[in-house]
Amino acid sequence: MRKAFIAGNWKMNMGPKETATFLRKLAELKPNASGKVDAAICPPTISLPAASSLQDGLNVAIGAQNVHYEENGAFTGEVSTSMLKEVGCKYSILGHSERRQFFGETDDIINRKVSKCLADGITPIVCVGELLDERKEGAHFDVVKLQLSDSLKNLTAKQVDNLVIAYEPVWAIGTGETASPEQAQEMHAFIRKELVGLFNDGVAQKIRILYGGSMKPANAEELLRKVDVDGGLIGGASLKPDSFTELLTIAEGVTQ
Ligand code: PEP
């Protein structure tokens, strides 16, 4: 059975002080005390040291929102996997639709980042998902299929064993509109089938596929109850300790 995974994508919110306040509050609320759920927060790069200095005993790991595919050099504004590891990062989100849309990230760039993370022991959370027009045209499966094959190309089954995929329909991100549990399940099952073809059945059954797109305490349970929905990548609702705690409690309940 795949362990549920709840990850917060804080985007460009929460500086070091707010991050520290969030984690201190989480220490009071003590969600996920059982450790039954894998949990992570992904703050902005500048807040990573504050987050990792306060994560002890919380069963909440730290992730980045992006990383470069080179080790070091003339890449102004970028950070490397070893820098992320130095500040306690376990995960990195890769290929989020906002990075594709606003920073020109292609599947090829994402593929290089995935390879670098896997080589260096950072677990990638690889985001895929279609635009609204693509869904309206009925092209959503083709779009996601291509994103998967291109961003995971030249990788072996052994390498991707531990990888995490996030299905994030772009029309549901930050819009308040959520994919229905049936739409999410349909796409997650499709992704798992693609993973069988790209790698093998064992790996496809192991890889966790998170849903992302306006997931919140009010709709999390029905999404998480779907057999191929292994957790959530959550933006807005992960920014408040109370709602993040609620999400973890819901995931814990679904796991029972
Ligand atoms: C996200 O940015 O990954 C996301 C899912 O955002 P939201 O939950 O706010 O839609």
Coordinates of N, CA and C and ligand atoms in Angstrom, one line a residue, residues 9 11 96 98 168 172-174 212-215 233-236, ligand 1:
N9 N 2.6 23.5 -1.2 CA 3.4 24.4 -2.1 C 3.1 25.8 -1.7
K11 N 4.5 28.5 -2.8 CA 4.8 29.5 -3.8 C 5.6 30.7 -3.3
H96 N 6.3 22.7 -12.0 CA 5.0 23.2 -11.6 C 4.5 24.1 -12.8
E98 N 3.2 26.9 -13.0 CA 3.6 28.3 -13.0 C 5.1 28.4 -13.5
E168 N -1.8 18.1 -11.7 CA -2.4 19.4 -11.3 C -3.0 19.9 -12.6
A172 N -7.5 24.2 -12.4 CA -8.0 24.0 -11.0 C -7.0 24.6 -10.0
I173 N -5.9 25.1 -10.5 CA -4.8 25.7 -9.6 C -5.2 27.1 -9.2
G174 N -5.4 27.3 -7.9 CA -5.6 28.7 -7.4 C -6.9 29.3 -7.9
G212 N -3.4 17.9 -7.3 CA -3.2 19.3 -6.9 C -4.2 20.2 -7.7
G213 N -4.8 21.1 -7.0 CA -5.7 22.0 -7.7 C -6.9 22.3 -6.8
S214 N -6.7 23.4 -5.9 CA -7.7 23.8 -5.0 C -8.2 22.7 -4.1
M215 N -7.3 21.8 -3.7 CA -7.6 20.9 -2.6 C -7.6 21.6 -1.3
L233 N -0.9 17.8 -3.5 CA 0.0 18.9 -3.5 C -0.9 20.2 -3.4
I234 N -0.7 20.9 -2.3 CA -1.7 21.9 -1.9 C -1.1 23.3 -1.8
G235 N -1.7 24.2 -2.5 CA -1.2 25.6 -2.5 C -1.9 26.4 -1.3
G236 N -2.9 27.1 -1.7 CA -3.6 28.0 -0.7 C -3.9 27.4 0.6
Ligands
PEP1 C1 -0.4 24.4 -6.5 O1 0.1 25.5 -6.6 O2 0.3 23.4 -6.6 C2 -1.8 24.2 -6.1 C3 -2.4 23.1 -6.2 O3 -2.4 25.4 -5.7 P1 -3.9 25.5 -5.0 O4 -4.1 24.4 -4.1 O5 -3.9 26.9 -4.4 O6 -4.8 25.4 -6.2

